[in-house]
Short mmCIF file of C-alpha atoms in Angstrom, two decimals:
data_model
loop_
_atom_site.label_atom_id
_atom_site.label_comp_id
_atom_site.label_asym_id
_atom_site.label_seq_id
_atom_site.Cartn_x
_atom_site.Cartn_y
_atom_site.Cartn_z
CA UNK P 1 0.00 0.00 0.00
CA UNK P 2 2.97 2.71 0.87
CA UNK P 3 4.75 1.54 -2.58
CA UNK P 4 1.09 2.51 -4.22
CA UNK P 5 0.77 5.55 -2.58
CA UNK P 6 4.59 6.35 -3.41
CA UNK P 7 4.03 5.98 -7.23
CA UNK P 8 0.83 7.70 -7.46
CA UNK P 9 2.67 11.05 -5.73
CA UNK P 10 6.26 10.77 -7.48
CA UNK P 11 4.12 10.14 -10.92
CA UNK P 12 1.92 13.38 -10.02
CA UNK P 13 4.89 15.21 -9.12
CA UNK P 14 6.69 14.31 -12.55
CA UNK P 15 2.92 14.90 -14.91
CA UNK P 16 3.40 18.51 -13.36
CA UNK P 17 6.99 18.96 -14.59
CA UNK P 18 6.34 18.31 -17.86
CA UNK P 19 2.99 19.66 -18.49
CA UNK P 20 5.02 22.82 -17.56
CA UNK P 21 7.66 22.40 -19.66
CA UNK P 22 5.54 21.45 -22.72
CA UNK P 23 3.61 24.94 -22.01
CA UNK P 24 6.84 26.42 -22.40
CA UNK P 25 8.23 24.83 -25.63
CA UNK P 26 4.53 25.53 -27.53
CA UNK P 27 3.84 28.17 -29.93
CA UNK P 28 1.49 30.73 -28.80
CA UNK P 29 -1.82 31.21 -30.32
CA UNK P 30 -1.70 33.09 -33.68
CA UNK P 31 -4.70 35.62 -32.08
CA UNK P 32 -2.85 37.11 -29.07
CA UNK P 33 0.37 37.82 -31.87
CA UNK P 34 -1.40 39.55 -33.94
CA UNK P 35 -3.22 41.50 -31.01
CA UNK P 36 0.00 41.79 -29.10
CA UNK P 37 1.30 43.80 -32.51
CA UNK P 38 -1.45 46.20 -33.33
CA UNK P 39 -0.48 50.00 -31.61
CA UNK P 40 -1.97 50.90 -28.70
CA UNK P 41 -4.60 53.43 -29.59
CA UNK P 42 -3.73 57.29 -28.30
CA UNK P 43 -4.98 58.10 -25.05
CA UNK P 44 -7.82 60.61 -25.90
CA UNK P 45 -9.34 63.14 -23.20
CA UNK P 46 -13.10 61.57 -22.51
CA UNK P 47 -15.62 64.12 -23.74
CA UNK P 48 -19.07 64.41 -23.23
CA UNK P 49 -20.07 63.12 -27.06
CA UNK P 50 -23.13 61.56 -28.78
CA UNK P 51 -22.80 57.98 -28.56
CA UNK P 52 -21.92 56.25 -31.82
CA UNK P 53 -23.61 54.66 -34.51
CA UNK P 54 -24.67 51.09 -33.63
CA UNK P 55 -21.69 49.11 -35.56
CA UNK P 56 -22.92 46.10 -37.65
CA UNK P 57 -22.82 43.27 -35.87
CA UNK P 58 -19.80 41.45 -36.41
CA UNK P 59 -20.97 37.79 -35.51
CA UNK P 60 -24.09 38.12 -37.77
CA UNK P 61 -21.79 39.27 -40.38
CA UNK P 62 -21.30 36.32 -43.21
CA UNK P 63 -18.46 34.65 -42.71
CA UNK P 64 -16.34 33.33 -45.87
CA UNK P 65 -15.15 30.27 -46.52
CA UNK P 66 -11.25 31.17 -46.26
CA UNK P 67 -8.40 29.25 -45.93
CA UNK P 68 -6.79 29.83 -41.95
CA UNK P 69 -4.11 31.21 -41.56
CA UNK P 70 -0.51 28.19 -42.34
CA UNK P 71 0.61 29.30 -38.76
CA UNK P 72 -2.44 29.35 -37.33
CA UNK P 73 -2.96 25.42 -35.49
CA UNK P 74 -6.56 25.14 -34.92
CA UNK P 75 -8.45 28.73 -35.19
CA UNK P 76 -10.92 29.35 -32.54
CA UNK P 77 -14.47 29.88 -33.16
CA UNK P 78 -15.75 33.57 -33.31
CA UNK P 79 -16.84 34.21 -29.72
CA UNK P 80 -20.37 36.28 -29.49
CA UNK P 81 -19.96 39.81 -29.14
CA UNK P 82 -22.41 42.70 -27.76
CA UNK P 83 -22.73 45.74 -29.38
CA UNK P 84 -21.03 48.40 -28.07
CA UNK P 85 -23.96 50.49 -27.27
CA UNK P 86 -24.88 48.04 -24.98
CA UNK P 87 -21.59 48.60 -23.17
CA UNK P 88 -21.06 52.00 -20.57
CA UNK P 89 -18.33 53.45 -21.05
CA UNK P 90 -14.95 53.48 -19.04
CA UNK P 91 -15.57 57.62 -18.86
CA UNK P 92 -18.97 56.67 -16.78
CA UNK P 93 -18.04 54.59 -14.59
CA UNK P 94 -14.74 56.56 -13.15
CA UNK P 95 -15.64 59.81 -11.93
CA UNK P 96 -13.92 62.38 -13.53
CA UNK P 97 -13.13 64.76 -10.04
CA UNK P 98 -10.64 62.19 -9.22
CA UNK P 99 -8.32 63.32 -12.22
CA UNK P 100 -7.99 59.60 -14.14
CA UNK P 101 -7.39 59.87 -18.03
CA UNK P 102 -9.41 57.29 -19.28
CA UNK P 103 -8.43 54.96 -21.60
CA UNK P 104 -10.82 53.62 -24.28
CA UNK P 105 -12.01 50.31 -24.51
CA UNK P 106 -9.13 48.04 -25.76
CA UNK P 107 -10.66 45.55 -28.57
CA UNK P 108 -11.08 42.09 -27.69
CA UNK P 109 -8.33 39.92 -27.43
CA UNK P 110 -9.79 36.74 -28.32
CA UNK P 111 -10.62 38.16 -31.88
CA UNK P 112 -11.10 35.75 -35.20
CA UNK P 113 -8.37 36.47 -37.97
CA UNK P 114 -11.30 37.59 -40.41
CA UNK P 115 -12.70 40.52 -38.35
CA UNK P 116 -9.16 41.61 -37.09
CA UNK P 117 -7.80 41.72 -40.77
CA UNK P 118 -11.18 44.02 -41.48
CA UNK P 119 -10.47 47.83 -41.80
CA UNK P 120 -11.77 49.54 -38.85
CA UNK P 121 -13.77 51.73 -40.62
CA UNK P 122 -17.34 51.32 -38.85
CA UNK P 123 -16.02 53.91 -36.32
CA UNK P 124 -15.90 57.61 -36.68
CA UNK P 125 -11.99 59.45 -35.02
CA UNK P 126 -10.60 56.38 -34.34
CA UNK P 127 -7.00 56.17 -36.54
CA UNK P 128 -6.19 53.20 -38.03
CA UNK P 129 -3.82 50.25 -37.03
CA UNK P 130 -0.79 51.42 -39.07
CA UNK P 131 -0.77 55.20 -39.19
CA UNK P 132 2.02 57.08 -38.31
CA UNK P 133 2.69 58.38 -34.68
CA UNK P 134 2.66 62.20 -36.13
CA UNK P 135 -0.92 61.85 -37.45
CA UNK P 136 -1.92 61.34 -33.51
CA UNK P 137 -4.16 64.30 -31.83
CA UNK P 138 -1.74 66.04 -29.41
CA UNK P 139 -1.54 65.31 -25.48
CA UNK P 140 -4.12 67.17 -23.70
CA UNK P 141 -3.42 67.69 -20.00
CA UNK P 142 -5.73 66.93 -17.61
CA UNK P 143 -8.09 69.47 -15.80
CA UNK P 144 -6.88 71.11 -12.10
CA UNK P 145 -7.42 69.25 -9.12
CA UNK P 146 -10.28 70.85 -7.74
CA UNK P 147 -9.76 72.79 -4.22
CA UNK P 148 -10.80 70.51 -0.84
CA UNK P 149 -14.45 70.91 -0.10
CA UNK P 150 -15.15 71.90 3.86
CA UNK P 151 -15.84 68.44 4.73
CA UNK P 152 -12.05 67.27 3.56
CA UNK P 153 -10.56 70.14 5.00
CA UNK P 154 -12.53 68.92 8.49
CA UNK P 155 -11.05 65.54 8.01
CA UNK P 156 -7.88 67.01 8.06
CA UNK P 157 -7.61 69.23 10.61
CA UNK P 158 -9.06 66.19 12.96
CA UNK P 159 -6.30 65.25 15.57
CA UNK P 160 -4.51 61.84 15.11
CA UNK P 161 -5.10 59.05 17.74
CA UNK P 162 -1.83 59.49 19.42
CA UNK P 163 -1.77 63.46 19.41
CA UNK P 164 -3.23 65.65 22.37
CA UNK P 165 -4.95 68.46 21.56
CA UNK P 166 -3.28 71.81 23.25
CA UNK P 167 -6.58 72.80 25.19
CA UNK P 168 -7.38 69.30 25.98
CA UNK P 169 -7.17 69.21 30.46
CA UNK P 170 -4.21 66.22 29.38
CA UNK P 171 -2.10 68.39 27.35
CA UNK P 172 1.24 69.24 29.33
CA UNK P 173 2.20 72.73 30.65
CA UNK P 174 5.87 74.02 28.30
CA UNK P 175 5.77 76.47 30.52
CA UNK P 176 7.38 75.26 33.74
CA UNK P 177 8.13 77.91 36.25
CA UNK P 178 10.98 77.54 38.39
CA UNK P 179 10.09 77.36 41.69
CA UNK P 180 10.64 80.45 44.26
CA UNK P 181 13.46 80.85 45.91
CA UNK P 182 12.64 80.71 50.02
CA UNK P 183 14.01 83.80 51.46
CA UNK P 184 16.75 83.57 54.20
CA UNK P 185 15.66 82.56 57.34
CA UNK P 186 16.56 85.62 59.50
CA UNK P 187 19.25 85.64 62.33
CA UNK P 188 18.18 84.91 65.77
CA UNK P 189 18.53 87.59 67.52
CA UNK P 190 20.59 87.97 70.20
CA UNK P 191 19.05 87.71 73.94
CA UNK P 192 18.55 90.99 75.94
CA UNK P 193 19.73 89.53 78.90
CA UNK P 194 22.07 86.80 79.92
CA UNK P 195 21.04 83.55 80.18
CA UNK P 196 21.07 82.26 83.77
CA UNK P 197 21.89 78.94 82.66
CA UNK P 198 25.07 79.40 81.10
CA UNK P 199 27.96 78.13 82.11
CA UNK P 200 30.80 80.30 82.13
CA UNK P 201 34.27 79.61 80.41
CA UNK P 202 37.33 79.05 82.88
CA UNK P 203 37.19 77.76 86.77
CA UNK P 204 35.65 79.95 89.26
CA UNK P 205 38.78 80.07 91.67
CA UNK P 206 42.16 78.72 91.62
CA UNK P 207 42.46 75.14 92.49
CA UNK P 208 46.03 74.06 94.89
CA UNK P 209 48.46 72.31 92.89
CA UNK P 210 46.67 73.21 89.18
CA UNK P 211 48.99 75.61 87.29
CA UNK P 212 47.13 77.71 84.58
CA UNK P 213 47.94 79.52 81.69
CA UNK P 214 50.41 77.57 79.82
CA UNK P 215 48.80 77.32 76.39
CA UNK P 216 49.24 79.57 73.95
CA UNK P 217 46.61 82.23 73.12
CA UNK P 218 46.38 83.78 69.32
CA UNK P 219 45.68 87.69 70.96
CA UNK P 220 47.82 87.31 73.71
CA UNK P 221 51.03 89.79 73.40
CA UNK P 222 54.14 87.80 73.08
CA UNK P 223 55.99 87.93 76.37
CA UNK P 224 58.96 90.54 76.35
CA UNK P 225 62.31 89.15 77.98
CA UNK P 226 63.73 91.58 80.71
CA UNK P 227 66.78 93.45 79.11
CA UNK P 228 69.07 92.10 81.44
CA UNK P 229 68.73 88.45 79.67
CA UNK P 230 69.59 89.94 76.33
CA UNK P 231 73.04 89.59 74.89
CA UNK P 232 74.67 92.70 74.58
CA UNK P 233 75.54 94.07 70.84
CA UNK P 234 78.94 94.29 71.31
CA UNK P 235 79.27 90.78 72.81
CA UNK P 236 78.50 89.41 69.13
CA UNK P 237 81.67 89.43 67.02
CA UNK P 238 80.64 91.24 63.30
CA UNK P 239 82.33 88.99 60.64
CA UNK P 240 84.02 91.31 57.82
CA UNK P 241 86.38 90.69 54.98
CA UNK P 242 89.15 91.97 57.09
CA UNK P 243 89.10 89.63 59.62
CA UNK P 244 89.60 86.99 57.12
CA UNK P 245 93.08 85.88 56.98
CA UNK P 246 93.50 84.35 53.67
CA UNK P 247 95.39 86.63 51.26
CA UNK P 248 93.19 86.06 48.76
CA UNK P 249 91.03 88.33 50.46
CA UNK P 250 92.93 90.25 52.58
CA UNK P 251 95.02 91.68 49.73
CA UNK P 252 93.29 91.91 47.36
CA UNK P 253 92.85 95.29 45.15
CA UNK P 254 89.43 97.21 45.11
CA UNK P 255 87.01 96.51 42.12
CA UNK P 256 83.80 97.67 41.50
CA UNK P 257 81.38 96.44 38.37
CA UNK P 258 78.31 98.75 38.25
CA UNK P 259 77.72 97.75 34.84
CA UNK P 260 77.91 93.72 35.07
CA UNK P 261 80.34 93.48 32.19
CA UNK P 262 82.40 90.59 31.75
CA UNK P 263 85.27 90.34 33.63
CA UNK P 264 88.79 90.61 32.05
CA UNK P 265 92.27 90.08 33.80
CA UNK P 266 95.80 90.58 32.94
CA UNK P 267 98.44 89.08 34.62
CA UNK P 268 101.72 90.32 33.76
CA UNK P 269 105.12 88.58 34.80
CA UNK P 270 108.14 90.21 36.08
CA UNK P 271 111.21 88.00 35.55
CA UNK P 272 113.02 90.25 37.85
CA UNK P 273 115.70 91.96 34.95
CA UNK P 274 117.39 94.99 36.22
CA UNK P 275 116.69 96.46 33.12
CA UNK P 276 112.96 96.62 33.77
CA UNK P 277 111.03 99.80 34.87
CA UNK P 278 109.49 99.34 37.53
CA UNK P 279 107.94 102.83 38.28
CA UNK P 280 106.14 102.98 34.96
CA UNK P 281 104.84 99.32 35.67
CA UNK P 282 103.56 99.75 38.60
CA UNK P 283 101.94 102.79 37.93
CA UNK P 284 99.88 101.25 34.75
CA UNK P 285 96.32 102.54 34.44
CA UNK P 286 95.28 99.17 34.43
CA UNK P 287 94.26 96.90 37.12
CA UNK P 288 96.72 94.42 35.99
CA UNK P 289 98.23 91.54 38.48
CA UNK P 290 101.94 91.29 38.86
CA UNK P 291 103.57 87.48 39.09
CA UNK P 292 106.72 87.73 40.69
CA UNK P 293 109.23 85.21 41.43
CA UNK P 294 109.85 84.42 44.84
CA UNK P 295 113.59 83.02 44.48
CA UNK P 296 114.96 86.63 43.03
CA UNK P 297 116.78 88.64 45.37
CA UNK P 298 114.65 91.88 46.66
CA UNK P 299 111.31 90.16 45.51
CA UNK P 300 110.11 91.89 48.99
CA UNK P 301 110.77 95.38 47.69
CA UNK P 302 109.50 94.90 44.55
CA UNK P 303 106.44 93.49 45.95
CA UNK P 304 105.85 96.02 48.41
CA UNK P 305 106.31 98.94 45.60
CA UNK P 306 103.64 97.40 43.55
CA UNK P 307 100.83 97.14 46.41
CA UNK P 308 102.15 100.81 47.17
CA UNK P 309 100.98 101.49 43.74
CA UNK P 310 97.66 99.79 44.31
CA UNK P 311 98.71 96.79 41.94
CA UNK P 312 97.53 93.41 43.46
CA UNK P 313 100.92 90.36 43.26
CA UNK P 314 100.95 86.72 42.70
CA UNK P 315 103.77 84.51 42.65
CA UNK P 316 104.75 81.98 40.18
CA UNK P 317 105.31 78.50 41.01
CA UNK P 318 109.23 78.15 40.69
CA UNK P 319 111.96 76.28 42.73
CA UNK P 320 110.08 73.01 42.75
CA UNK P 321 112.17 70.12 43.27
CA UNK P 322 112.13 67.12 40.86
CA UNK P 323 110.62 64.35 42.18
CA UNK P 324 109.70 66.34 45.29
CA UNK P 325 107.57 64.42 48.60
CA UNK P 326 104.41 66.73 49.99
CA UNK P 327 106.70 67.84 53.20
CA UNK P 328 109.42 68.95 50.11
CA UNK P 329 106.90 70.74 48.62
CA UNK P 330 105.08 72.00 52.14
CA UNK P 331 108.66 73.61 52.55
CA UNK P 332 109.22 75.04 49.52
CA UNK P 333 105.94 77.22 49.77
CA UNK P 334 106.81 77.84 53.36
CA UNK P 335 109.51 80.06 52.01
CA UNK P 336 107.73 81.83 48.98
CA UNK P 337 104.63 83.08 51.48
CA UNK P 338 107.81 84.37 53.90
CA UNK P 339 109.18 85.98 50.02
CA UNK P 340 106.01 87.11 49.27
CA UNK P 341 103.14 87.17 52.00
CA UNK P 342 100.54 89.45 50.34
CA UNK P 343 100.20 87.20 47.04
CA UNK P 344 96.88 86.53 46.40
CA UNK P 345 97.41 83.05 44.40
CA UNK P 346 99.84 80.75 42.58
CA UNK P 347 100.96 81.01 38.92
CA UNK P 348 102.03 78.24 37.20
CA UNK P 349 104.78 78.30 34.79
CA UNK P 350 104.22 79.10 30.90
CA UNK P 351 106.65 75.80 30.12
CA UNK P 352 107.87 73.09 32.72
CA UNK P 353 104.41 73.72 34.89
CA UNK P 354 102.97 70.81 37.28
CA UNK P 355 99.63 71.32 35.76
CA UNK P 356 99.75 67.96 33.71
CA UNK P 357 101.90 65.84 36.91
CA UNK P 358 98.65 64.67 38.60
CA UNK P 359 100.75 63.25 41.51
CA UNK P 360 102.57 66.35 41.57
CA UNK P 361 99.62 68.31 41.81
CA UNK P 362 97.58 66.48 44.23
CA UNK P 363 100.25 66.87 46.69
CA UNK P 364 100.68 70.81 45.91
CA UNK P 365 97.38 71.99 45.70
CA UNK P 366 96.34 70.84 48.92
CA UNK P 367 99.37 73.23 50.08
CA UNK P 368 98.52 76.33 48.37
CA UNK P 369 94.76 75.72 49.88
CA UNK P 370 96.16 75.65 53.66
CA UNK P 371 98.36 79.04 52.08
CA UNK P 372 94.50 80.62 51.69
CA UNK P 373 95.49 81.74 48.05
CA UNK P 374 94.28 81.07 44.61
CA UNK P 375 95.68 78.44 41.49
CA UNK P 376 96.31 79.91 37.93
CA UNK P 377 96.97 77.12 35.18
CA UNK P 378 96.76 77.33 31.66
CA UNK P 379 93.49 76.44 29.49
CA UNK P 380 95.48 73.54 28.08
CA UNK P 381 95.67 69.61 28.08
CA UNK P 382 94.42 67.44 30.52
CA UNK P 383 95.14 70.31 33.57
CA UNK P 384 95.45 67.64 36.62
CA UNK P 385 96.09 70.63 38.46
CA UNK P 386 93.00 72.68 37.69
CA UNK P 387 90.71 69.46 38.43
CA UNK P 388 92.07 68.71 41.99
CA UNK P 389 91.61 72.45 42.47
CA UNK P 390 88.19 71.87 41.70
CA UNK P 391 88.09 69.10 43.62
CA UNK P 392 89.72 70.40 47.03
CA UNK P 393 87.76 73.57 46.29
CA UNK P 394 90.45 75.78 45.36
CA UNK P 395 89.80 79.05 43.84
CA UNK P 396 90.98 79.06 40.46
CA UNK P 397 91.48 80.36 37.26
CA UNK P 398 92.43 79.62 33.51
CA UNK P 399 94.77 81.43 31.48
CA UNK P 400 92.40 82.00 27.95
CA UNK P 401 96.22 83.01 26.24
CA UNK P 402 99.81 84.56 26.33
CA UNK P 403 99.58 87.64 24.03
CA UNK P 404 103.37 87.51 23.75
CA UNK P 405 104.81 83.99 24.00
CA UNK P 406 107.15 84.25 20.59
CA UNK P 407 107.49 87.78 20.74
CA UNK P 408 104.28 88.87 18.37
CA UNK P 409 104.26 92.05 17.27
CA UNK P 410 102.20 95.25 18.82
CA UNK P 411 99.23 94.51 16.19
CA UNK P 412 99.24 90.61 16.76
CA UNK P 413 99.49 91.31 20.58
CA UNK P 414 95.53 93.23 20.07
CA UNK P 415 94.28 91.29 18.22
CA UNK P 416 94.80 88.51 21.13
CA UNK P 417 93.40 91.23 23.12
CA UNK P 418 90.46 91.45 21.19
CA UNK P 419 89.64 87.58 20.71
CA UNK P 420 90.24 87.32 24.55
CA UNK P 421 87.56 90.23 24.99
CA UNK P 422 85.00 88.14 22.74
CA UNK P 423 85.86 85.03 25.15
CA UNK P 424 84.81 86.91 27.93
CA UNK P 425 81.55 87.69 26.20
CA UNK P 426 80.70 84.31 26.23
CA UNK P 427 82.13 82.56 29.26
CA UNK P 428 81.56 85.77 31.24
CA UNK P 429 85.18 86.36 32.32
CA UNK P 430 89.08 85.39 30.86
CA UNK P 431 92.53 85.75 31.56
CA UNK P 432 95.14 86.71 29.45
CA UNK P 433 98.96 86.64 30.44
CA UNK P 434 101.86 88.70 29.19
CA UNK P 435 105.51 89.51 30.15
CA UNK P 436 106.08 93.16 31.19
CA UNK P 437 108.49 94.18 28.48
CA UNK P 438 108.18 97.53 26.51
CA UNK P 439 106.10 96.29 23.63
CA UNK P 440 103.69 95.06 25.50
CA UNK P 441 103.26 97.47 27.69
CA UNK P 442 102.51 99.81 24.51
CA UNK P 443 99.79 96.59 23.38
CA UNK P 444 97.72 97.06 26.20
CA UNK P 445 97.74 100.68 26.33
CA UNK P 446 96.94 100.55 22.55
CA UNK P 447 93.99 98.08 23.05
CA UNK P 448 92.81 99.68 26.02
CA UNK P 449 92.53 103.22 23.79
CA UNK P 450 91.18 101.93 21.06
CA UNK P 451 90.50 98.04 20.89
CA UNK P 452 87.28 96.04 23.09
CA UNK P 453 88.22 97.29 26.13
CA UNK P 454 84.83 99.43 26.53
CA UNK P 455 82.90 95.92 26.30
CA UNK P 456 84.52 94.36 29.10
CA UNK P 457 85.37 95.16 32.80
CA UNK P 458 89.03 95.22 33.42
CA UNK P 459 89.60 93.69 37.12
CA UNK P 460 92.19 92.01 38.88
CA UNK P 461 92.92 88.25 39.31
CA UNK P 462 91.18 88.05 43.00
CA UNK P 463 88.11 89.37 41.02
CA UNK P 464 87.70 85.98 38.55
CA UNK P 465 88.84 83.91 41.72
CA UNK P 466 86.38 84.97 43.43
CA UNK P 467 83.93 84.86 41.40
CA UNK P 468 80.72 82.30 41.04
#
């Protein structure tokens, strides 16, 4: 029985398929081609007219014997059809205030070869099949929409379901006032009389063994010390730069720099020739710094007639033995500060220096720092002697250049003046170092007429040692 059942579906299922696909594969009827190729008649504005002439009736008409059509399989008989007068027209039955064109009535479909071939001549304005497209009346548009009547214009205005209407009692206030502000409550005011029932602040009477009145009180008046328990002025010892007994401040020569220029400092060596004058040095209008040697004989003299003359001294670092111990060198110094006492620091030597011995000048420059003076080196090499200054907080200085190391000429000599006066510009101070012969003596009064000396502040060597 399921086997049955089975076929019978499966043998519906495949009937359907090819029923469909025969539909598919067979020509069309030769009636709807030839009424799927006629023109589609103009659309025509619908006009009140007469209604036409009852049209013979086409399935009364005699039909002749012809031969159908080769294409044609098997013609269909000639269906009955009304007259038109007995049909209403599409014009009547679609009102014409809702603005629809019409179209007139399309002919049948189902239409018999003879009376399609006929001319359509029974018919008055209607073109025929084939005429051209230009031989068509023109468009005509279609009349104004009329204006809504008052009961359209009702429907409209009518609320929606959701909406509220605004004086509906439901409708919701925009307008939301914002609420009052409560005035201030005022201040109590104060009671006319004391209450009875207050306590009062502190203890009534003083209580044995209670001591009062330690803490502090914000109005109290701070307690004034009898003058008896204040040190007297003259008990405290004023520090000034006088009582200090390092040369390097003790000797050294006024300076004054209103003007915050850069500092600039010569240091000029005397090598102690008998040939030298000494007068015209030490009365220089410069506040240069003289570097004497301590080992010449009547160093003292010389010394004292420069500092006479204002002039600050230094001495160089000479006489030190080769290969000397600290307690050589701690004696050595001993006897230049007894040579010279009012030098205000330590020169090394142009050539043959300790700057670059680093054992040599570890063990000296803690010397010339118990001495209380100053260290000059040279702005060269590694300078050993310039970092343990540093180091053991030395004051010291660099030597920027010697102006007259292979005896330069007057002109060369400024022109080291000048590039040491642009060095101060930028590092703020510089020293320069010369020998006090003639020609440079007449260098330095040249450049100090006429070169960079306006741009700088000439100072002595205590000045740049002392300074930040």
């Amino acid at each position: 029985m399921r086997g049955f059942l089975s076929g019978v579906i499966w043998g519906g299922v495949v009937a359907t398929l090819g029923l469909g696909v025969l539909s598919q594969l067979a020509p069309a009827p030769q009636s709807a081609v030839r009424s799927a190729n006629v023109d589609a008649p103009p659309v025509v504005t619908p006009e009140p007219a007469p209604m036409p002439e009852a049209a013979p009736d086409v399935a009364a008409a005699p039909v002749e014997a012809e031969p159908a059509a080769p294409e044609a399989v098997a013609p269909a008989p000639a269906p009955t059809v009304a007259p038109e007068a007995a049909v209403p027209p599409v014009a009547a039955v679609i009102p014409p205030a809702l603005g629809v064109v019409p179209s007139p009535a399309a002919p049948p479909a189902m239409m018999p070869a003879e009376t399609a071939a006929a001319p359509a001549t029974s018919e008055p304005g209607r073109p025929e099949a084939g005429a051209d497209a230009d031989d068509a009346p023109p468009m005509v548009e279609p009349p104004p929409v009329p204006p809504l009547t008052a009961e359209e214009q009702a429907l409209l205005e009518q609320p929606l379901p959701a909406e509220i209407p605004a004086d509906s009692p439901l409708a919701p206030d925009t307008a939301v006032e914002a609420p009052a502000a409560e005035p201030a409550p005022p201040p109590p005011e104060a009671p006319a009389e004391p209450l009875l029932d207050r306590p009062e602040p502190g203890l009534g009477g003083a209580v044995e063994g209670v001591t009062t009145g330690r803490l502090p009180v914000i109005d109290a008046a701070p307690e004034v010390l009898p003058e008896a328990s204040a040190p007297e002025a003259s008990a405290v010892p004023e520090l000034v730069l006088e009582d200090d007994p390092r040369p390097l401040v003790r000797f050294a020569a006024s300076f004054d720099n209103p003007q915050n220029k850069p500092l600039y400092t010569i240091v000029l060596i005397d090598t102690g020739s008998p040939d030298l004058d000494r007068t015209a040095l030490a009365n220089l209008p410069l506040p240069v710094t003289i570097a004497l040697d301590p080992t010449v004989a009547g160093v003292a003299a010389q010394a004292a007639a420069y500092r006479a003359a204002g002039k600050e001294v230094a001495m160089l670092a000479a006489a030190i033995p080769k290969g000397a111990t600290p307690a050589d060198l701690q004696v050595t110094f001993e006897a230049h500060a007894k040579a010279l006492p009012e030098a205000v620091a330590v020169v090394d030597l142009p050539q043959g220096g300790f700057q670059n011995d680093r054992p040599l000048a570890s063990d000296l420059v803690p010397v010339i720092k118990d001495q209380g003076r100053g260290l000059v080196t040279f702005d060269r090499g590694l300078n050993a002697g310039d970092q343990v200054a540093r180091r053991e907080a030395v004051p010291s200085a660099l030597i920027f250049r010697q102006i007259d190391a292979e005896g330069e000429s007057i002109p060369v000599m400024r022109r080291y003046l000048d590039r040491a006066a642009f060095k101060a510009a930028q590092d703020g101070q510089v020293a320069v170092l010369g020998t006090a012969t003639p020609d440079t003596l007449a260098a330095l009064l040249e450049w100090a007429a006429e070169g960079r000396a306006g741009s700088v502040a000439l100072a002595p060597l205590s000045a740049i040692l002392s300074a930040p």
